[in-house]
Coordinates of C-alpha atoms in Angstrom, one line a residue:
M1 CA -5.8 -29.7 -15.5
S2 CA -7.1 -27.7 -18.4
N3 CA -5.1 -25.5 -20.8
Y4 CA -6.3 -22.1 -19.3
Q5 CA -5.3 -23.3 -15.8
R6 CA -1.8 -24.2 -17.1
Y7 CA -1.5 -20.8 -18.7
A8 CA -2.5 -19.0 -15.5
M9 CA 0.0 -21.0 -13.5
L10 CA 2.7 -20.3 -16.0
A11 CA 2.0 -16.6 -15.9
S12 CA 2.1 -16.6 -12.1
R13 CA 5.5 -18.3 -12.1
L14 CA 6.8 -15.9 -14.7
I15 CA 5.7 -12.8 -12.8
E16 CA 7.0 -14.2 -9.5
S17 CA 10.4 -14.8 -11.1
G18 CA 10.4 -11.2 -12.5
S19 CA 11.4 -12.4 -16.0
L20 CA 8.1 -11.5 -17.6
L21 CA 7.7 -8.0 -16.1
R22 CA 11.4 -7.0 -16.0
L23 CA 10.8 -4.3 -18.5
G24 CA 12.7 -1.2 -19.4
S25 CA 10.3 1.6 -18.6
L26 CA 7.6 2.2 -16.1
R27 CA 4.9 2.3 -18.8
Q28 CA 6.0 -1.1 -20.1
L29 CA 5.9 -2.5 -16.6
I30 CA 2.3 -1.2 -16.0
L31 CA 1.1 -2.3 -19.4
G32 CA 2.8 -5.7 -18.9
S33 CA 1.3 -6.1 -15.5
F34 CA -2.1 -5.2 -16.8
F35 CA -1.8 -7.7 -19.6
V36 CA -0.7 -10.6 -17.4
A37 CA -3.4 -9.8 -14.9
L38 CA -6.0 -10.0 -17.7
V39 CA -4.8 -13.5 -18.8
P40 CA -6.8 -15.4 -16.2
L41 CA -9.8 -13.2 -16.9
A42 CA -9.5 -13.9 -20.6
A43 CA -9.3 -17.6 -19.8
L44 CA -12.5 -17.2 -17.7
L45 CA -14.3 -15.4 -20.5
W46 CA -13.1 -18.1 -23.0
K47 CA -14.3 -20.9 -20.7
S48 CA -17.7 -19.1 -20.1
H49 CA -18.2 -18.7 -23.8
S50 CA -17.3 -22.3 -24.5
D51 CA -19.7 -23.5 -21.8
L52 CA -22.5 -21.2 -23.0
T53 CA -22.0 -22.4 -26.6
K54 CA -22.1 -26.0 -25.4
V55 CA -25.3 -25.4 -23.4
S56 CA -26.9 -23.6 -26.3
R57 CA -26.0 -26.4 -28.7
T58 CA -27.2 -29.1 -26.3
T59 CA -30.4 -27.2 -25.7
I60 CA -31.0 -26.7 -29.4
D61 CA -30.3 -30.4 -30.2
A62 CA -32.6 -31.5 -27.4
S63 CA -35.4 -29.2 -28.4
Q64 CA -35.1 -30.3 -32.0
Q65 CA -35.1 -33.9 -31.0
I66 CA -38.1 -33.5 -28.7
A67 CA -40.0 -31.4 -31.2
G68 CA -39.3 -34.1 -33.9
I69 CA -40.6 -36.9 -31.6
V70 CA -43.7 -34.9 -30.7
S71 CA -44.4 -34.1 -34.3
K72 CA -44.0 -37.7 -35.4
V73 CA -46.3 -38.9 -32.5
Q74 CA -48.9 -36.4 -33.6
Q75 CA -48.5 -37.6 -37.2
L76 CA -48.9 -41.2 -36.0
E77 CA -52.0 -40.2 -34.0
S78 CA -53.5 -38.5 -37.0
A79 CA -52.7 -41.6 -39.1
S80 CA -54.4 -43.8 -36.5
V81 CA -57.5 -41.7 -36.6
M82 CA -57.6 -41.9 -40.4
L83 CA -57.0 -45.7 -40.3
E84 CA -59.9 -46.1 -37.8
R85 CA -62.2 -44.1 -39.9
S86 CA -61.3 -46.0 -43.1
L87 CA -61.8 -49.4 -41.4
R88 CA -65.3 -48.4 -40.2
Q89 CA -66.2 -47.1 -43.6
Y90 CA -65.0 -50.3 -45.2
L91 CA -67.2 -52.4 -42.9
V92 CA -70.2 -50.3 -44.0
L93 CA -69.5 -50.1 -47.7
R94 CA -67.3 -53.2 -48.5
N95 CA -66.3 -52.0 -51.9
S96 CA -62.9 -51.5 -53.6
Q97 CA -62.7 -47.8 -53.0
A98 CA -63.1 -48.3 -49.3
A99 CA -60.5 -51.0 -49.4
N100 CA -58.1 -48.7 -51.2
L101 CA -58.6 -46.1 -48.5
V102 CA -57.9 -48.7 -45.8
D103 CA -54.8 -49.8 -47.6
T104 CA -53.6 -46.2 -48.0
A105 CA -54.3 -45.5 -44.3
L106 CA -52.5 -48.7 -43.2
T107 CA -49.5 -47.8 -45.4
R108 CA -49.3 -44.3 -43.9
F109 CA -49.8 -45.5 -40.4
S110 CA -47.0 -48.1 -40.9
E111 CA -44.7 -45.5 -42.3
R112 CA -45.3 -43.1 -39.4
H113 CA -44.7 -46.0 -37.0
T114 CA -41.4 -47.0 -38.7
T115 CA -40.2 -43.3 -38.7
L116 CA -41.1 -42.8 -35.0
C117 CA -39.3 -46.1 -34.0
K118 CA -36.2 -45.1 -36.0
V119 CA -36.0 -41.7 -34.3
S120 CA -36.4 -43.1 -30.8
S121 CA -35.9 -46.9 -30.5
Q122 CA -36.4 -46.7 -26.7
L123 CA -40.2 -46.0 -27.0
V124 CA -42.2 -48.9 -25.3
G125 CA -45.2 -48.5 -27.7
C126 CA -43.2 -49.3 -30.8
D127 CA -43.1 -53.0 -30.0
T128 CA -46.8 -53.2 -29.2
L129 CA -47.9 -51.4 -32.3
S130 CA -46.3 -53.9 -34.7
P131 CA -48.7 -56.8 -33.9
T132 CA -51.6 -54.3 -33.9
I133 CA -50.7 -53.2 -37.4
M134 CA -50.4 -56.8 -38.6
A135 CA -53.9 -57.6 -37.1
L136 CA -55.5 -54.6 -38.7
A137 CA -53.9 -55.5 -42.1
D138 CA -56.2 -58.5 -42.1
Y139 CA -59.2 -56.3 -42.2
S140 CA -60.9 -58.2 -45.1
S141 CA -61.7 -61.0 -42.7
L142 CA -63.7 -58.8 -40.5
T143 CA -67.5 -59.0 -40.9
T144 CA -68.9 -56.9 -38.0
V145 CA -67.9 -53.9 -36.0
D146 CA -67.7 -56.0 -32.9
E147 CA -64.8 -57.9 -34.4
L148 CA -63.1 -54.6 -35.3
N149 CA -63.4 -52.9 -31.9
P150 CA -61.0 -55.2 -29.9
R151 CA -58.3 -54.5 -32.5
L152 CA -58.9 -50.8 -32.4
N153 CA -58.8 -50.9 -28.6
N154 CA -55.4 -52.6 -28.8
M155 CA -54.2 -49.9 -31.2
R156 CA -55.4 -47.2 -28.8
Q157 CA -53.7 -48.8 -25.9
A158 CA -50.5 -49.1 -27.9
M159 CA -50.8 -45.4 -28.9
M160 CA -51.2 -44.5 -25.2
S161 CA -48.1 -46.5 -24.4
V162 CA -46.3 -44.6 -27.1
Q163 CA -47.4 -41.2 -25.7
E164 CA -46.4 -42.2 -22.2
S165 CA -43.0 -43.4 -23.4
V166 CA -42.6 -40.1 -25.3
D167 CA -43.4 -38.1 -22.1
E168 CA -41.0 -40.2 -20.0
A169 CA -38.3 -39.8 -22.6
I170 CA -38.8 -36.0 -22.7
A171 CA -38.8 -35.8 -18.9
E172 CA -35.6 -37.9 -18.7
R173 CA -34.0 -35.7 -21.4
L174 CA -34.8 -32.5 -19.5
S175 CA -33.6 -34.0 -16.2
V176 CA -30.2 -35.0 -17.8
Q177 CA -29.9 -31.5 -19.3
L178 CA -30.8 -29.8 -16.0
A179 CA -28.1 -31.9 -14.2
D180 CA -25.5 -31.0 -16.9
V181 CA -26.4 -27.3 -16.5
T182 CA -26.2 -27.5 -12.7
T183 CA -22.8 -29.2 -12.9
M184 CA -21.6 -26.7 -15.4
Q185 CA -22.7 -23.8 -13.2
A186 CA -20.9 -25.3 -10.2
Q187 CA -17.7 -25.7 -12.3
Q188 CA -18.1 -22.1 -13.6
G189 CA -18.5 -20.8 -10.1
W190 CA -15.3 -22.5 -8.7
L191 CA -13.4 -21.6 -11.9
S192 CA -14.5 -17.9 -11.6
A193 CA -13.4 -17.8 -8.0
L194 CA -10.0 -19.4 -8.8
L195 CA -9.2 -17.2 -11.8
V196 CA -10.3 -14.0 -10.1
S197 CA -8.1 -14.9 -7.2
V198 CA -5.2 -15.6 -9.6
S199 CA -5.9 -12.2 -11.2
L200 CA -5.8 -10.4 -7.9
V201 CA -2.5 -12.2 -7.0
L202 CA -1.0 -11.1 -10.3
I203 CA -2.2 -7.5 -9.7
L204 CA -0.6 -7.5 -6.3
L205 CA 2.6 -8.9 -7.6
G206 CA 2.7 -6.4 -10.4
S207 CA 2.0 -3.5 -8.1
Q208 CA 4.7 -4.8 -5.8
L209 CA 7.2 -4.4 -8.6
V210 CA 6.4 -0.7 -8.7
I211 CA 6.0 -0.2 -4.9
N212 CA 9.4 -1.7 -4.0
P213 CA 11.5 0.8 -6.0
V214 CA 9.3 3.6 -4.7
R215 CA 9.8 2.4 -1.1
K216 CA 13.6 2.4 -1.7
L217 CA 13.4 6.0 -3.1
K218 CA 11.6 7.0 0.1
L219 CA 14.3 5.3 2.2
V220 CA 17.0 7.1 0.3
I221 CA 15.2 10.4 0.8
R222 CA 14.9 9.8 4.5
M223 CA 18.6 8.8 4.7
L224 CA 19.5 12.0 2.9
A225 CA 17.4 14.1 5.3
R226 CA 18.8 12.5 8.4
Q227 CA 22.4 12.1 7.1
Q228 CA 22.4 8.4 8.0
G229 CA 25.6 7.5 6.2
R230 CA 26.1 5.5 3.1
L231 CA 23.2 5.1 0.7
P232 CA 22.0 1.6 -0.4
P233 CA 23.3 0.4 -3.8
L234 CA 21.4 1.3 -7.0
S235 CA 18.5 -1.0 -8.0
T236 CA 19.0 -3.4 -10.8
R237 CA 15.4 -4.7 -11.1
A238 CA 13.4 -1.5 -11.4
P239 CA 11.9 0.7 -14.2
K240 CA 14.4 2.9 -15.8
E241 CA 12.5 6.1 -14.8
L242 CA 12.7 5.1 -11.1
V243 CA 16.3 4.0 -11.5
G244 CA 17.0 7.5 -13.0
V245 CA 15.4 9.2 -10.0
E246 CA 17.5 6.9 -7.7
K247 CA 20.7 7.9 -9.5
D248 CA 19.8 11.6 -9.1
L249 CA 19.2 11.1 -5.4
H250 CA 22.6 9.3 -5.1
W251 CA 24.2 12.3 -7.0
L252 CA 22.4 14.7 -4.7
G253 CA 23.7 12.7 -1.6
E254 CA 27.2 13.0 -3.0
R255 CA 26.8 16.7 -3.6
L256 CA 25.4 17.3 -0.2
A257 CA 28.3 15.4 1.3
Q258 CA 30.7 17.5 -0.6
L259 CA 29.0 20.7 0.5
E260 CA 29.0 19.5 4.1
N261 CA 32.7 18.8 3.9
I262 CA 33.3 22.2 2.4
R263 CA 31.3 23.9 5.0
T264 CA 32.9 22.0 7.9
A265 CA 36.4 22.6 6.5
L266 CA 35.6 26.3 6.0
L267 CA 34.4 26.8 9.6
R268 CA 37.4 24.8 10.9
H269 CA 40.0 26.6 8.9
A270 CA 38.4 30.0 9.4
A271 CA 38.3 29.6 13.1
H272 CA 41.8 28.2 13.3
E273 CA 43.3 30.9 11.0
L274 CA 41.5 33.7 12.9
K275 CA 43.1 32.6 16.1
T276 CA 46.7 33.2 14.8
P277 CA 46.3 36.9 14.1
L278 CA 44.1 37.2 17.2
A279 CA 46.8 35.9 19.4
S280 CA 49.3 38.4 17.9
I281 CA 46.8 41.2 18.5
K282 CA 46.2 40.2 22.1
E283 CA 49.9 39.9 22.7
G284 CA 50.5 43.3 21.2
C285 CA 47.7 44.8 23.3
A286 CA 49.1 43.2 26.4
L287 CA 52.6 44.7 25.7
L288 CA 51.2 48.1 25.2
S289 CA 48.9 47.9 28.3
D290 CA 51.9 46.8 30.5
G291 CA 54.0 49.8 29.3
T292 CA 56.7 47.6 28.0
V293 CA 57.2 49.7 24.9
G294 CA 56.5 53.0 26.7
R295 CA 54.1 54.7 29.0
L296 CA 50.6 55.3 27.6
T297 CA 48.5 58.4 28.0
A298 CA 45.0 58.3 29.3
P299 CA 43.4 58.4 25.8
Q300 CA 45.7 55.7 24.6
K301 CA 44.8 53.5 27.6
E302 CA 41.1 54.0 26.8
V303 CA 41.8 52.9 23.2
M304 CA 43.8 49.9 24.4
S305 CA 40.8 49.0 26.7
L306 CA 38.5 49.1 23.7
L307 CA 41.0 46.9 21.7
A308 CA 41.2 44.4 24.5
S309 CA 37.4 44.2 24.8
S310 CA 37.1 43.7 21.0
T311 CA 39.7 41.0 21.0
S312 CA 37.8 39.2 23.9
R313 CA 34.6 39.4 21.9
L314 CA 36.4 38.1 18.8
N315 CA 37.9 35.2 20.8
T316 CA 34.4 34.3 22.1
L317 CA 33.0 34.3 18.6
I318 CA 35.7 32.0 17.3
E319 CA 35.2 29.6 20.2
K320 CA 31.4 29.5 19.5
L321 CA 32.1 28.8 15.8
L322 CA 34.4 25.9 16.7
D323 CA 31.8 24.6 19.2
Y324 CA 29.0 24.8 16.6
N325 CA 31.2 23.1 14.0
I326 CA 31.8 20.2 16.4
L327 CA 28.1 19.9 17.1
L328 CA 27.2 19.8 13.5
Q329 CA 29.6 16.9 12.9
Q330 CA 27.8 14.8 15.5
A331 CA 24.9 13.2 13.5
R332 CA 23.7 10.7 16.1
A333 CA 23.1 10.6 19.8
S334 CA 24.5 8.0 22.1
F335 CA 21.9 7.4 24.8
T336 CA 23.3 6.4 28.2
P337 CA 21.9 6.6 31.8
I338 CA 22.7 10.0 33.3
N339 CA 22.3 11.4 36.8
V340 CA 20.6 14.6 35.7
A341 CA 20.7 16.2 39.2
R342 CA 24.5 15.8 39.3
M343 CA 24.9 17.2 35.8
V344 CA 22.8 20.3 36.7
E345 CA 25.0 20.8 39.8
Q346 CA 28.2 20.6 37.6
S347 CA 26.8 23.2 35.2
I348 CA 25.9 25.5 38.0
E349 CA 29.4 25.1 39.5
D350 CA 31.0 26.0 36.1
Y351 CA 28.9 29.2 35.9
Q352 CA 29.3 30.1 39.6
L353 CA 31.1 33.4 38.9
A354 CA 28.4 34.5 36.4
L355 CA 25.6 33.4 38.8
Q356 CA 26.9 35.4 41.8
Q357 CA 24.2 38.0 41.2
H358 CA 21.5 35.4 40.7
E359 CA 19.8 32.9 43.0
V360 CA 19.3 29.5 41.3
D361 CA 16.2 27.6 42.1
V362 CA 16.7 23.9 41.1
R363 CA 13.9 21.3 41.3
V364 CA 14.7 17.8 39.9
N365 CA 12.1 15.0 40.5
V366 CA 13.8 12.4 38.3
D367 CA 17.0 10.6 39.2
I368 CA 18.2 8.9 36.0
I369 CA 17.3 9.8 32.4
M370 CA 18.4 8.4 29.1
A371 CA 20.3 11.0 27.0
D372 CA 23.6 11.9 25.3
A373 CA 25.8 13.2 28.1
E374 CA 27.8 15.7 25.8
L375 CA 24.7 17.0 24.1
L376 CA 22.8 17.4 27.4
R377 CA 25.7 19.3 28.9
R378 CA 25.8 21.6 26.0
I379 CA 22.0 22.3 26.4
L380 CA 22.4 23.1 30.1
D381 CA 25.4 25.3 29.6
N382 CA 23.9 27.4 26.8
L383 CA 20.5 27.8 28.5
L384 CA 22.2 28.9 31.7
S385 CA 24.5 31.3 29.8
N386 CA 21.4 32.7 28.0
A387 CA 19.5 33.1 31.3
V388 CA 22.5 34.9 32.9
A389 CA 23.0 37.2 29.9
H390 CA 19.3 38.2 29.4
G391 CA 17.8 37.7 32.8
A392 CA 17.1 40.5 35.2
V393 CA 19.9 41.2 37.7
N394 CA 19.4 40.0 41.3
K395 CA 16.5 37.8 40.2
A396 CA 16.2 34.1 40.5
I397 CA 16.9 31.6 37.7
Y398 CA 14.8 28.5 37.7
I399 CA 15.8 25.0 36.6
R400 CA 13.1 22.3 36.5
V401 CA 13.6 18.7 35.4
A402 CA 10.5 16.4 35.4
Q403 CA 9.2 13.2 33.9
H404 CA 6.1 13.5 31.7
A405 CA 4.9 10.2 30.1
D406 CA 7.7 8.9 27.8
A407 CA 9.7 12.2 27.8
V408 CA 11.8 14.3 30.2
H409 CA 11.1 18.1 30.3
I410 CA 13.9 20.4 31.2
D411 CA 12.8 24.0 31.9
V412 CA 15.2 26.9 32.4
A413 CA 13.4 30.1 33.2
N414 CA 14.4 33.6 34.3
H415 CA 12.9 37.0 35.0
G416 CA 13.3 39.9 32.5
N417 CA 12.0 41.1 29.2
T418 CA 9.5 38.7 27.5
I419 CA 10.0 37.4 24.0
S420 CA 7.6 38.4 21.3
E421 CA 5.9 35.9 19.0
D422 CA 7.8 37.3 16.0
E423 CA 11.1 36.8 17.7
I424 CA 10.2 33.2 18.7
E425 CA 9.8 32.2 15.1
H426 CA 13.5 32.8 14.3
L427 CA 15.0 32.6 17.8
F428 CA 16.5 29.1 17.3
E429 CA 18.2 29.9 14.0
P430 CA 22.0 30.3 13.8
F431 CA 23.4 33.8 14.2
V432 CA 20.0 35.3 15.3
R433 CA 20.5 37.5 18.4
G434 CA 17.8 38.8 20.7
E435 CA 17.0 42.5 20.8
G436 CA 17.4 42.8 24.6
V437 CA 20.5 44.3 26.2
R438 CA 22.9 41.7 27.7
N439 CA 23.9 41.9 31.3
D440 CA 27.5 40.8 30.7
N441 CA 28.3 43.6 28.1
V442 CA 29.4 41.0 25.6
I443 CA 28.0 41.0 22.1
G444 CA 26.3 37.7 21.5
T445 CA 27.0 35.5 18.5
G446 CA 23.5 34.2 18.1
L447 CA 24.6 30.5 18.2
G448 CA 23.7 29.5 21.8
L449 CA 20.0 28.8 21.3
S450 CA 20.6 27.2 17.8
I451 CA 23.1 24.9 19.5
V452 CA 20.4 24.0 22.0
A453 CA 17.9 23.3 19.3
D454 CA 20.4 21.1 17.3
C455 CA 21.3 19.1 20.4
A456 CA 17.7 18.5 21.2
R457 CA 17.0 17.5 17.6
I458 CA 19.9 15.0 17.5
M459 CA 18.3 13.4 20.6
H460 CA 15.0 13.2 18.7
G461 CA 13.5 16.0 20.9
G462 CA 12.9 19.7 20.6
V463 CA 13.0 23.0 22.3
S464 CA 10.4 25.7 22.6
V465 CA 9.4 28.9 24.6
I466 CA 6.5 28.3 27.0
N467 CA 4.6 30.4 29.4
V468 CA 4.9 29.8 33.2
D469 CA 3.5 31.6 36.2
Y470 CA 6.8 31.8 38.2
A471 CA 9.0 33.5 35.5
D472 CA 8.8 35.8 32.5
V473 CA 10.8 33.7 30.0
C474 CA 11.0 29.9 30.1
F475 CA 12.8 27.6 27.6
R476 CA 11.6 23.9 27.6
V477 CA 13.7 21.1 26.2
V478 CA 11.9 17.8 25.6
I479 CA 14.0 14.6 25.4
P480 CA 12.1 11.4 24.5
Q481 CA 13.1 8.4 26.7
Q482 CA 12.6 5.9 23.8
E483 CA 14.9 6.4 20.9
V484 CA 13.1 6.8 17.6

């Protein structure tokens, strides 16, 4: 295993353990991840540069060697031509000057031969040229051209052998160099794939160090939105900026819990404390109405009637506040099998007196549904109460329960004044009352439909106003049958 592979493996182990990128700030984490991811790429560049340098150096050395051999072979051929010319001149002239030229040509040819053989000792022609040179050195014994030609032919054959040997040596050298380059390219390809894969792994690991704290922040935000209880502990291996955001979310969760407790306590104590003077007022009104403290005149009785009506409305308001407070304290639904037809019958029985002037048309095509019994009962009670209060007198009230895909639809409809689009937008908000006149002469608190919406939301469903052909107003509650 080479050094750069060891470095890449070491960097991978460090980033997996978190010791290398466990930095203080998000900027340091990003820069550190970027630097570590570049280590394999830097090793790849270094290896590529080394291989390229090696190939360049080998190519230059081979080219210089081949060029030197070719140049020396050309010089040897030139020397052989000069030697052949000098020998032929000597046979014609046979004087000392011609002999000096032959000696000079022989010396030069011998030097070129020795130089060529030193450069490349594997040339076959080097061995065959030595006897030829010795035979030509005895040129003084030659008398005719016919005696010279066989020796010259031997020299030419030896030169041809030298040229063939040079060609073979060059071809072998190029073949070896081509094999080395091919092997190096294959190694470079595998190494590139390996180091690029290591870089991608390091990038994924580095990004995971940022994604994990962000995912935890999203989890904390969802838990705060859904009020799912205790938040997870603070992160210890995360950038300080994200840890700071997580601390702020924990502080926000504590603050929201405090505000929720204050609101709950305020509603509870306000409703409880209001009932004490209300009981005294009702008792006083009862004593005055019964004539216990004296007979009342007609105007006084009318005033006492108004006081009694007001105390009844105030008592209804307090009970609604307590009911809404209990509802808000229930954060999760407990889904159980419920006989919805039986529950609808119980709700109708409880409102039997109020429904005396209405005909109730009930159609239930599903036997058992999955829902929270308490929340479902609150939905039915409030929708029935709303239909009685705002529906037309002596007109039917319709209740429909049907299964649609993975949800149950509960429709409660009545005849009467339709609801405008502007009213629908704020109809399910707390303390928002409809503009129509109530049939029961009781001032509404504006909490009934908001309780219906909250109950449906706790069961992961919803409520809306829809248009139907058999009634003027229809409220539809959708309850999913698979808990989210």
